Structure formats: structure tokens, C-alpha cells
PDB file of C-alpha atoms in Angstrom:
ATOM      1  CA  UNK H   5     -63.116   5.764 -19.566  1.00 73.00           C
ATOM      2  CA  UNK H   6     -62.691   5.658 -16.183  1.00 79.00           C
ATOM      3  CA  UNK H   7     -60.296   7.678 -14.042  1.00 87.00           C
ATOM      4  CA  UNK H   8     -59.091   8.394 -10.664  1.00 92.00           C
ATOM      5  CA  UNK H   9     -57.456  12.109  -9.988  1.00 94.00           C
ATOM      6  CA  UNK H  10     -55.433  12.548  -7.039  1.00 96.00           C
ATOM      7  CA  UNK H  11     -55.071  16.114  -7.221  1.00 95.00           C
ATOM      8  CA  UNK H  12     -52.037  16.706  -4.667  1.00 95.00           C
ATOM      9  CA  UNK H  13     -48.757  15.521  -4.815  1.00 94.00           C
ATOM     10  CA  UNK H  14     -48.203  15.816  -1.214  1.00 97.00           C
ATOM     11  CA  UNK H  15     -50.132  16.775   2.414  1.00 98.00           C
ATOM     12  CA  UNK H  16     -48.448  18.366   5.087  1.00 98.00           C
ATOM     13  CA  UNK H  17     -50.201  18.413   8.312  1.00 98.00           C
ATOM     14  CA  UNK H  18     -49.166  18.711  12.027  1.00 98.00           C
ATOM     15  CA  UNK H  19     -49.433  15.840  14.184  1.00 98.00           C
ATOM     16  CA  UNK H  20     -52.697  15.751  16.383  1.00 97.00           C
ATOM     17  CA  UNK H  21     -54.835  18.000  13.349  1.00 98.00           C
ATOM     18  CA  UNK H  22     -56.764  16.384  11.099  1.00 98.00           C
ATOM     19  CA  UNK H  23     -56.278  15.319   7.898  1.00 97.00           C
ATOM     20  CA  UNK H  24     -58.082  15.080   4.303  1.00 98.00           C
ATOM     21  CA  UNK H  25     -56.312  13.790   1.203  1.00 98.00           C
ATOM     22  CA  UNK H  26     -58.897  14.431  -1.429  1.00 98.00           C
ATOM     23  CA  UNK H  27     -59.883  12.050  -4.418  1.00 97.00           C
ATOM     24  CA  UNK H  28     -62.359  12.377  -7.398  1.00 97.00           C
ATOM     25  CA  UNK H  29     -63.365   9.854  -9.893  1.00 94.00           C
ATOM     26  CA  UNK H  30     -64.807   9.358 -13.260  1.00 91.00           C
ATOM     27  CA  UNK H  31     -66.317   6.449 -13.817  1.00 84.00           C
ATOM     28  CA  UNK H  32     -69.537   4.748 -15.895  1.00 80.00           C
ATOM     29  CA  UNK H  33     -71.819   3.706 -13.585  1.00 80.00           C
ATOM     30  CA  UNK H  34     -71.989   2.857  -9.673  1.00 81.00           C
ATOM     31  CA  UNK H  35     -68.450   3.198  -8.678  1.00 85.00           C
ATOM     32  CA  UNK H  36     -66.186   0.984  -6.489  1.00 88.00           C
ATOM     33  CA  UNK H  37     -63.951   3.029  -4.510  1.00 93.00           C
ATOM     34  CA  UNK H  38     -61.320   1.899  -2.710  1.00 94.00           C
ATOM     35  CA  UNK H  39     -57.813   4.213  -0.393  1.00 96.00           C
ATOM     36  CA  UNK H  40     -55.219   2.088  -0.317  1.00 95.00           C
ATOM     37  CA  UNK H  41     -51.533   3.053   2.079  1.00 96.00           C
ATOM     38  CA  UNK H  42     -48.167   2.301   0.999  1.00 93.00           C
ATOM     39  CA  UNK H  43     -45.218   2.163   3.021  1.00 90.00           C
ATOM     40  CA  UNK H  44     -41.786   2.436   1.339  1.00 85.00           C
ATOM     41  CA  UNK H  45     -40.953  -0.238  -0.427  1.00 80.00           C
ATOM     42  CA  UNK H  46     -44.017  -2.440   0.049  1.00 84.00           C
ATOM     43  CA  UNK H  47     -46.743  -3.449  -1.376  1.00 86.00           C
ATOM     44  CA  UNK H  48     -50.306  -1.506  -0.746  1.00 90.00           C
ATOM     45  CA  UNK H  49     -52.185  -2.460   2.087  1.00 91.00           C
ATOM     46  CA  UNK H  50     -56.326  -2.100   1.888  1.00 91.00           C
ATOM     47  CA  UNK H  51     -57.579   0.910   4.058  1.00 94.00           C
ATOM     48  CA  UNK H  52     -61.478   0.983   2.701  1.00 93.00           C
ATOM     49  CA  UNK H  53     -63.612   1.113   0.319  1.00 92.00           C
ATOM     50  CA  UNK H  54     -67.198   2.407  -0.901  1.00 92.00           C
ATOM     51  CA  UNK H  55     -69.353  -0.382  -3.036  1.00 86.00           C
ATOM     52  CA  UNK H  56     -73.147   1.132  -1.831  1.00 83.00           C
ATOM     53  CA  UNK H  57     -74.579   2.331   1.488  1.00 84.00           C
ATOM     54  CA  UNK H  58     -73.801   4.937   3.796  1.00 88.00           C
ATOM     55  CA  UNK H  59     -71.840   7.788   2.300  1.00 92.00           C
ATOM     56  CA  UNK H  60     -69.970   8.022   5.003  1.00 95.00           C
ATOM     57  CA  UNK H  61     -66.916   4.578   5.621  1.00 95.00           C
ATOM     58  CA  UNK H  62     -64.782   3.970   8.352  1.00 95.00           C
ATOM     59  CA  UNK H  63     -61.554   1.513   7.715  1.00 92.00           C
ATOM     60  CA  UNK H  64     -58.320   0.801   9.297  1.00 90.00           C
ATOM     61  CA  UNK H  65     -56.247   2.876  11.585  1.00 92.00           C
ATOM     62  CA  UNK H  66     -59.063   5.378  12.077  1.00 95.00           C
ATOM     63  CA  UNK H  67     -59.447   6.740   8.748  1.00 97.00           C
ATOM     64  CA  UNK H  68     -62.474   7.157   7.387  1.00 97.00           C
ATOM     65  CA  UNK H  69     -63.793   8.530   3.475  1.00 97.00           C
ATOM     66  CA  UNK H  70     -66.707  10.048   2.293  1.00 95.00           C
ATOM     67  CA  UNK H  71     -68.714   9.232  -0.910  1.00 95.00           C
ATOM     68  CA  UNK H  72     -69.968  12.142  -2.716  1.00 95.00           C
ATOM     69  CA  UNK H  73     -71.724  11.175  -5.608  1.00 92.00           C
ATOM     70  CA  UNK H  74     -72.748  14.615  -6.984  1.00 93.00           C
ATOM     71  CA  UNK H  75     -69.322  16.069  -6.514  1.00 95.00           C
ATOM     72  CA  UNK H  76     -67.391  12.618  -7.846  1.00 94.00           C
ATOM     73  CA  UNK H  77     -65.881  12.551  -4.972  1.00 96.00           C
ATOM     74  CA  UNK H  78     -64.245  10.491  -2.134  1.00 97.00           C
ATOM     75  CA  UNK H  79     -62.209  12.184   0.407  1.00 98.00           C
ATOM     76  CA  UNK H  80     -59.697  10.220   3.095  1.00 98.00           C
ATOM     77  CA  UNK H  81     -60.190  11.502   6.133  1.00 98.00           C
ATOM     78  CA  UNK H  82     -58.962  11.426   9.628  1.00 98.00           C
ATOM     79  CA  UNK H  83     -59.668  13.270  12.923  1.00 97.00           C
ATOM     80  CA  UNK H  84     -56.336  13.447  14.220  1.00 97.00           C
ATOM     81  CA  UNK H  85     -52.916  12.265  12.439  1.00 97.00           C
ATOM     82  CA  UNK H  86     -50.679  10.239  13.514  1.00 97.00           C
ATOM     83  CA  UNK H  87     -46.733  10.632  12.875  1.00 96.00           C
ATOM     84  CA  UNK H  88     -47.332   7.076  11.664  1.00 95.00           C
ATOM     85  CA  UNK H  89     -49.473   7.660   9.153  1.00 96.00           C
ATOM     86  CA  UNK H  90     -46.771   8.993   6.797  1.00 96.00           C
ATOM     87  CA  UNK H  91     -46.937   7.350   3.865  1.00 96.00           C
ATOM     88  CA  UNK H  92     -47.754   7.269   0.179  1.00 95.00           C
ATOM     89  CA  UNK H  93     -51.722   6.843  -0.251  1.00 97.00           C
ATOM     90  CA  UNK H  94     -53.639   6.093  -3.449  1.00 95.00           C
ATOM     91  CA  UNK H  95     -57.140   6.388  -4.667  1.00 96.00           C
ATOM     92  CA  UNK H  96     -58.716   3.790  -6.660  1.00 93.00           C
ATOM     93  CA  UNK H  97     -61.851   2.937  -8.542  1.00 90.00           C
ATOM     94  CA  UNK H  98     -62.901  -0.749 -10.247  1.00 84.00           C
ATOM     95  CA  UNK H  99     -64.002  -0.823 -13.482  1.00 74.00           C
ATOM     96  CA  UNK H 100     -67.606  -2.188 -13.822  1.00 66.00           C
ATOM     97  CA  UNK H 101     -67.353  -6.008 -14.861  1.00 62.00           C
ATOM     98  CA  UNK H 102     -69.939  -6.322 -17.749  1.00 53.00           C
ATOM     99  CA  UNK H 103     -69.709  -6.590 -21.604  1.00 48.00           C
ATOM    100  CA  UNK H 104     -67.408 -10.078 -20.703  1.00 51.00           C
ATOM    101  CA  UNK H 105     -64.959  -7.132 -19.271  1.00 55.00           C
ATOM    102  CA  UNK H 106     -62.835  -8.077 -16.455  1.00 65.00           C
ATOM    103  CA  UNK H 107     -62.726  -5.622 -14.004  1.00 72.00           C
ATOM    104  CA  UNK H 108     -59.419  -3.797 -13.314  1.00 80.00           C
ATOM    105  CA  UNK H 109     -58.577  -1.382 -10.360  1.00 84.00           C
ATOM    106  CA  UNK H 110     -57.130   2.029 -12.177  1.00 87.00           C
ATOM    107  CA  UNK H 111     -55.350   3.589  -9.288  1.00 91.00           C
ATOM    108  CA  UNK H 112     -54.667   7.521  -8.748  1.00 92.00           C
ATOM    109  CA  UNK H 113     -51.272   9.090  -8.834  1.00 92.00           C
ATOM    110  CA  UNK H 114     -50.941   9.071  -5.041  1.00 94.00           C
ATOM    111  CA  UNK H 115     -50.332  11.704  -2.483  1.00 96.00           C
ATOM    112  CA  UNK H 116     -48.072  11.508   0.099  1.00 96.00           C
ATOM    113  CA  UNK H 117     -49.085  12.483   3.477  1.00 97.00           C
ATOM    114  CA  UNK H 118     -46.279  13.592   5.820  1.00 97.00           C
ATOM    115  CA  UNK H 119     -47.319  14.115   9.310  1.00 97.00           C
ATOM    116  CA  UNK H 120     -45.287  16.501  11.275  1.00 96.00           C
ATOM    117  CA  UNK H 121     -44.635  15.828  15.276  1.00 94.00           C
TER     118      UNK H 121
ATOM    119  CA  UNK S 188     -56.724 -17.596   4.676  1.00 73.00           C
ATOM    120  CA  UNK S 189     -55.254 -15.959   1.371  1.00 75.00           C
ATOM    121  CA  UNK S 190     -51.712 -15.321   0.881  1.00 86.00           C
ATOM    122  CA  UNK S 191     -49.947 -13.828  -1.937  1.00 90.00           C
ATOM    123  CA  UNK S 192     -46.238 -14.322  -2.119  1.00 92.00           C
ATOM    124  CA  UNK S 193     -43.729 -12.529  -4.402  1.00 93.00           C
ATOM    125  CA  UNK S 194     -40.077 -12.479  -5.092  1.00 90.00           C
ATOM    126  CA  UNK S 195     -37.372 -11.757  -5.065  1.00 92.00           C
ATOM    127  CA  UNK S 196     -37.690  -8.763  -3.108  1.00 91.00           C
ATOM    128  CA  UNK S 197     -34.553  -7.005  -4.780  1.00 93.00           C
ATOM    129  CA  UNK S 198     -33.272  -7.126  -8.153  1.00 96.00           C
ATOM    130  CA  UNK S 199     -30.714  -5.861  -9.998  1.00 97.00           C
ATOM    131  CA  UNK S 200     -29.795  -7.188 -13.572  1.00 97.00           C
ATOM    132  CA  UNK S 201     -27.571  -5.761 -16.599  1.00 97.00           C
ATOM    133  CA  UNK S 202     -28.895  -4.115 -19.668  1.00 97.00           C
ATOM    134  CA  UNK S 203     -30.148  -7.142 -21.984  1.00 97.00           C
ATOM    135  CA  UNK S 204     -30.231  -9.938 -19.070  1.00 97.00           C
ATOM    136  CA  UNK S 205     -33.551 -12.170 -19.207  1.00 97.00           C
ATOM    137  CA  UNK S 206     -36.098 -11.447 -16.204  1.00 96.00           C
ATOM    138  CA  UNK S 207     -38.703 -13.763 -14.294  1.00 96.00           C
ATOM    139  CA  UNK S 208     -40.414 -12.427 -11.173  1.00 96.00           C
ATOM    140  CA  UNK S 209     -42.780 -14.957  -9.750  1.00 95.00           C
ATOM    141  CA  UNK S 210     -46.066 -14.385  -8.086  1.00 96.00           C
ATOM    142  CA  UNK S 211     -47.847 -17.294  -6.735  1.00 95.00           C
ATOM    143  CA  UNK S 212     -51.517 -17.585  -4.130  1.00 93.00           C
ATOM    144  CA  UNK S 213     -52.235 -18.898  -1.686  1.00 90.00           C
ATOM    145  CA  UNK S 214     -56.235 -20.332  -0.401  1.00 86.00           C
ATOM    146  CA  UNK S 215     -57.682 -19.888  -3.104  1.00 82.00           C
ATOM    147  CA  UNK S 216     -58.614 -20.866  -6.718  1.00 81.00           C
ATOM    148  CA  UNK S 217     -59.347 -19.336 -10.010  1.00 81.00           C
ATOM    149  CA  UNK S 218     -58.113 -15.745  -8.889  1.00 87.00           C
ATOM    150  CA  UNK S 219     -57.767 -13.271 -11.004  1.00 89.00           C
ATOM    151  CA  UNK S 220     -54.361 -11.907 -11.147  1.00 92.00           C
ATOM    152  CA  UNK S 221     -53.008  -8.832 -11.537  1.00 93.00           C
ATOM    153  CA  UNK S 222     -49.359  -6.930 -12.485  1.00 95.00           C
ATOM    154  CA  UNK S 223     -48.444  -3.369 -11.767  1.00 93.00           C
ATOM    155  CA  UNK S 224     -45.129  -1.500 -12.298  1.00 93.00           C
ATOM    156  CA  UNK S 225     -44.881   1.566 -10.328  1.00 90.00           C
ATOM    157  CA  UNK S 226     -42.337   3.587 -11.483  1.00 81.00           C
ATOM    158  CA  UNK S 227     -40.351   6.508  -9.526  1.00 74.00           C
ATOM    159  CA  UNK S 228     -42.104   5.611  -6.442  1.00 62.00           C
ATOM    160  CA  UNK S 229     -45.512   7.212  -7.659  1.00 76.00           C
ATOM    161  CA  UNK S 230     -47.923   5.822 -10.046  1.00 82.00           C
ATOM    162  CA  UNK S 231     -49.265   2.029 -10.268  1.00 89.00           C
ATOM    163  CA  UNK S 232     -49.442   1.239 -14.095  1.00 89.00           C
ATOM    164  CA  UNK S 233     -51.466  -1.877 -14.876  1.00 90.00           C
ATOM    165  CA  UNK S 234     -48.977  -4.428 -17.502  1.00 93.00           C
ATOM    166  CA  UNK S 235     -50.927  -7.298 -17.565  1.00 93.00           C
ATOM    167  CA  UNK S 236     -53.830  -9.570 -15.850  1.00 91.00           C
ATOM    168  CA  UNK S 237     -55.085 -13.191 -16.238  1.00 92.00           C
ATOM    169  CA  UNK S 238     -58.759 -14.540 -15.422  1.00 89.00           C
ATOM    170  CA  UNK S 239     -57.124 -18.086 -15.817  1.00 90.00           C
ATOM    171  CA  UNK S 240     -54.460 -20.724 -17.170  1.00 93.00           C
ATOM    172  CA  UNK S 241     -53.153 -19.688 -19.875  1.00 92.00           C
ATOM    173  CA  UNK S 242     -55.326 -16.188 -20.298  1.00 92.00           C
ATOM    174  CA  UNK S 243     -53.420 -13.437 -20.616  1.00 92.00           C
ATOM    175  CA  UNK S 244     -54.314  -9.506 -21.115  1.00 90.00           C
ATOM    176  CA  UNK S 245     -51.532  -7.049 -21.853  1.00 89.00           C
ATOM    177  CA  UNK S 246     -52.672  -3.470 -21.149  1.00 85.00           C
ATOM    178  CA  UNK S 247     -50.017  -1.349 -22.746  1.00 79.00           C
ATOM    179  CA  UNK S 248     -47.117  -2.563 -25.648  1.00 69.00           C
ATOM    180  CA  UNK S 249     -43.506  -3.033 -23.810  1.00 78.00           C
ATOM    181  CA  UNK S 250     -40.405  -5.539 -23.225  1.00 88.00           C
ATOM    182  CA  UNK S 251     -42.428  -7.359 -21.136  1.00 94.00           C
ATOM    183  CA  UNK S 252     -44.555 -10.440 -20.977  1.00 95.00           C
ATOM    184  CA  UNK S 253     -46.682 -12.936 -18.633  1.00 96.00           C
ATOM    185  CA  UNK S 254     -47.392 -16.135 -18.068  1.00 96.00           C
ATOM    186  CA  UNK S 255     -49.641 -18.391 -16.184  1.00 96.00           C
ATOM    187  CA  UNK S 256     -49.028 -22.111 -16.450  1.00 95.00           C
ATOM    188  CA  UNK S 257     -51.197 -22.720 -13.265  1.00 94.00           C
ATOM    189  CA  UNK S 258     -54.025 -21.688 -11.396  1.00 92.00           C
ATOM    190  CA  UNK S 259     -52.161 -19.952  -8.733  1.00 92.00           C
ATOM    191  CA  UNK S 260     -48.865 -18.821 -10.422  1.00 95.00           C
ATOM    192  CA  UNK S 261     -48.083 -15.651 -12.223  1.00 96.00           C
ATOM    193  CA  UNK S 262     -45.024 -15.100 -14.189  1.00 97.00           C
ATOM    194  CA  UNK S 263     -43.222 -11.905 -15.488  1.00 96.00           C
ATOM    195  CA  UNK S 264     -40.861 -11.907 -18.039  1.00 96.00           C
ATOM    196  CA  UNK S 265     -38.555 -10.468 -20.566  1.00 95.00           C
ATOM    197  CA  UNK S 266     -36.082 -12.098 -22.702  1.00 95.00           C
ATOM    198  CA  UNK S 267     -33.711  -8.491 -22.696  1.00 96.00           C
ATOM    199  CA  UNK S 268     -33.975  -6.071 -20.046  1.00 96.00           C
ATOM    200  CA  UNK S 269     -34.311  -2.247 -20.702  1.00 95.00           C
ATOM    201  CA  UNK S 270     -33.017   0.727 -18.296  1.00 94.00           C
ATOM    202  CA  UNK S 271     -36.474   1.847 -18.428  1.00 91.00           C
ATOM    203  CA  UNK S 272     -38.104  -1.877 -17.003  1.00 93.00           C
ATOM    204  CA  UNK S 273     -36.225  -0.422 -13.438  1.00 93.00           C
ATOM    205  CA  UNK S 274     -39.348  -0.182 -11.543  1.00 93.00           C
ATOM    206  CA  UNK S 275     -41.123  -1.675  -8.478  1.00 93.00           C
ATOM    207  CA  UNK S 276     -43.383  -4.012  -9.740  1.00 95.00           C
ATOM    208  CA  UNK S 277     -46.527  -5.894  -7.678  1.00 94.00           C
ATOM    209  CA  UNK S 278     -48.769  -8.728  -8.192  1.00 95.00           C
ATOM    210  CA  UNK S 279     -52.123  -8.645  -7.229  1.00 93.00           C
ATOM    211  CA  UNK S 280     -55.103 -10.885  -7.005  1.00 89.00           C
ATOM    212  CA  UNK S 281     -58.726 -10.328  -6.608  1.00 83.00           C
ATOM    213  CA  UNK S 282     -60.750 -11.144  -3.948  1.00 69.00           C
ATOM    214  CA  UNK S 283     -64.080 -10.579  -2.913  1.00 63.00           C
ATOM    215  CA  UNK S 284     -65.650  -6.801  -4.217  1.00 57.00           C
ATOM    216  CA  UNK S 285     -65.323  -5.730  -0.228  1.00 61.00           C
ATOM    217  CA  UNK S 286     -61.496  -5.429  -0.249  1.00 62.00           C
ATOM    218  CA  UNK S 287     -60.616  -4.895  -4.321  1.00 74.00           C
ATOM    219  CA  UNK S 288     -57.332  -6.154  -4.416  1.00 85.00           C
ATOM    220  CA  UNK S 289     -54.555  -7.656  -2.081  1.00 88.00           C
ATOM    221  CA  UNK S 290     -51.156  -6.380  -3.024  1.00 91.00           C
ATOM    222  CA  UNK S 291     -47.786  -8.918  -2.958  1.00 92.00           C
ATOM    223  CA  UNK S 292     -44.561  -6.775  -0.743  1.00 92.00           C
ATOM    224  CA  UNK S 293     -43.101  -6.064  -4.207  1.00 92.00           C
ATOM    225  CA  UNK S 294     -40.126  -6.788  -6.080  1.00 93.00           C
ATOM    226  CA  UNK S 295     -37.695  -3.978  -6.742  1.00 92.00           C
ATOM    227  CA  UNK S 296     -36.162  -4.194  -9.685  1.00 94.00           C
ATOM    228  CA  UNK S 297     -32.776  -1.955 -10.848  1.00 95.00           C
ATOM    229  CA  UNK S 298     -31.523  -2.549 -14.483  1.00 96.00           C
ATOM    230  CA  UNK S 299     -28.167  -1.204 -14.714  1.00 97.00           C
TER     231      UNK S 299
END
């Protein structure tokens, strides 16, 4: 079955340092990889995602993730935080569509990233 | 362009009241639609999703249930609310594979 782990709860990190908030899947299959931000009380907002290509993507707000296929893994990363990038951000891989299967997003349990000033 | 619209924003209903949240799109046609419940401000569980009128999928047994009478509307519903249905629940509908999904602002929901 396929499976997102989001293996922090939370990410401290000072503003101006970077950042990583890590992310490994398990998944049959090329995976679809998506980071997704939420802010409280809204819905999630799309930062990126990894279909094929370059291992390395660059999305919104200057974050960027890295596809590592023989670790299962697909970091969020950003050079230098931002005090507005607090927020609660989630991991996500799509289930391949095949078999007359609709595919579903199955989401991690989210980290939160608080950015000191 | 796309839109997804949800409401209400906040709601708070009694033990045993009915529910309907309503989800509708926006620009497009034949989406396939999503609901999630996240629940103590952490995890998105998936409830149900339609590929159509009428087509429902429920992804895990609980006091709730959804509808679609048309294209581009998405109903949630129980006939009794339970403490446990508190949650902050999102629609979602599928768009191209570039951007997975695009997430309605939510509907907060407080059963007391």
C-alpha cells in the first residue's frame, strides 16, 4: 500500500538558516509527489510536486524538494527561512490510477515548521 | 479559471443535530472530488471521493455520508452528529497531474 511518513512532528529553525523538513514514501511504482503548506485554519495551498524529470524541483515561495528515488525520499527544502513560512506542511504521494483505480492523494502526518526571528 | 468554494466556514452543532457541508466547482467539468477530515489540527484522513453523479467511494466506516446530485456539487452529511465528527473537514478536486489537488478554505466544524 502506499504511504507517506513525515517523520517529525515539528522544525525549529532560526530565521535567515535554512531549512529541510524531510519526507519518505512508499509507493508501487513511479511516484507522484507533491508538499503542500497550511496556514491555520485554511485549506492547503500547492507548493510542488515531482511527476518525472530532474530530481531536483523548485515551487512557490522559494522552496524547493529533492527526489531521491533510492532513498524513497523527498525532502522540502529552503535556503533561507522566512518568519513567514511558519506553518503546518504535509507530504503527499498519488496513488497510481490503473486497475479502474481512481487515484487518491494519501497525505503525511505533517510537520510544523516554526521559524524563529 | 478553477474555483472551489466551501462552506460554511464555522460550525458548531449539538450532539445528534443533522449536518450538510457543501462543496461546489467552479470551470470545470467531470472533476473528481475529494473529502478530508483533519482532525486535531494534524492529519488529513480521506472519507469519501466521487469520479461522477451519483458515484460515491467511502474510504473508512463512520456517521458520515456523501452525495453528488451534480457534476460540480459535493455534499457531506449525517443524519446525527457525534462529538467525535468535530473536525476540520476539506473538499478537494482534481486537476491536472502537475498540481494534485486544489484544497477548498475548510469548514470547521465543533459538535458540542
Amino acid at each position: 500500500a502506499q504511504s507517506v511518513a513525515q517523520p517529525e512532528d515539528q522544525v525549529n529553525v532560526a530565521e535567515g538558516n535554512p531549512l529541510t523538513v524531510k519526507c519518505t514514501y512508499s509507493v508501487s511504482g513511479n511516484p507522484y509527489l507533491f508538499w503542500y503548506v497550511q496556514y491555520p485554519n485554511r485549506g492547503l495551498q500547492f507548493l510542488l510536486k515531482y511527476i518525472t524529470g530532474d530530481n531536483l524541483v523548485k515551487g512557490s515561495y522559494g522552496f524547493e524538494a529533492e527526489f531521491n528515488k533510492s532513498q524513497t525520499s523527498f525532502h522540502l527544502k529552503k535556503p533561507s527561512a522566512l518568519v513567514s513560512d511558519s506553518a503546518l506542511y504535509f507530504c503527499a504521494v498519488r496513488t497510481p490510477n490503473y486497475g479502474g483505480a481512481t487515484n487518491k492523494l494519501i497525505f503525511g502526518t505533517g510537520t510544523l515548521l516554526a521559524v524563529q526571528p | 479559471s478553477q474555483t472551489i468554494h466551501q462552506w460554511p466556514a464555522t460550525l458548531v452543532q449539538p450532539v445528534g443535530s443533522p449536518l450538510s457541508l457543501e462543496c461546489t466547482v467552479e470551470g470545470t467539468s467531470n472533476p473528481n472530488l475529494y473529502w478530508y477530515r483533519q482532525a486535531a489540527g494534524r492529519g488529513l484522513q480521506l472519507l469519501f471521493y466521487s469520479v461522477g453523479i451519483g458515484q460515491i467511494s467511502s474510504e473508512v466506516p463512520q456517521n458520515l455520508s456523501a452525495s453528488r446530485p451534480q457534476d460540480r456539487q459535493f455534499i457531506l452529511s449525517s443524519k446525527k452528529l457525534l462529538l467525535s465528527d468535530s473536525g476540520f473537514y476539506l473538499c478537494a478536486w482534481r486537476g491536472d497531474r502537475d498540481h494534485g489537488y486544489t484544497f477548498g478554505s475548510g469548514t470547521r466544524l465543533t459538535v458540542v
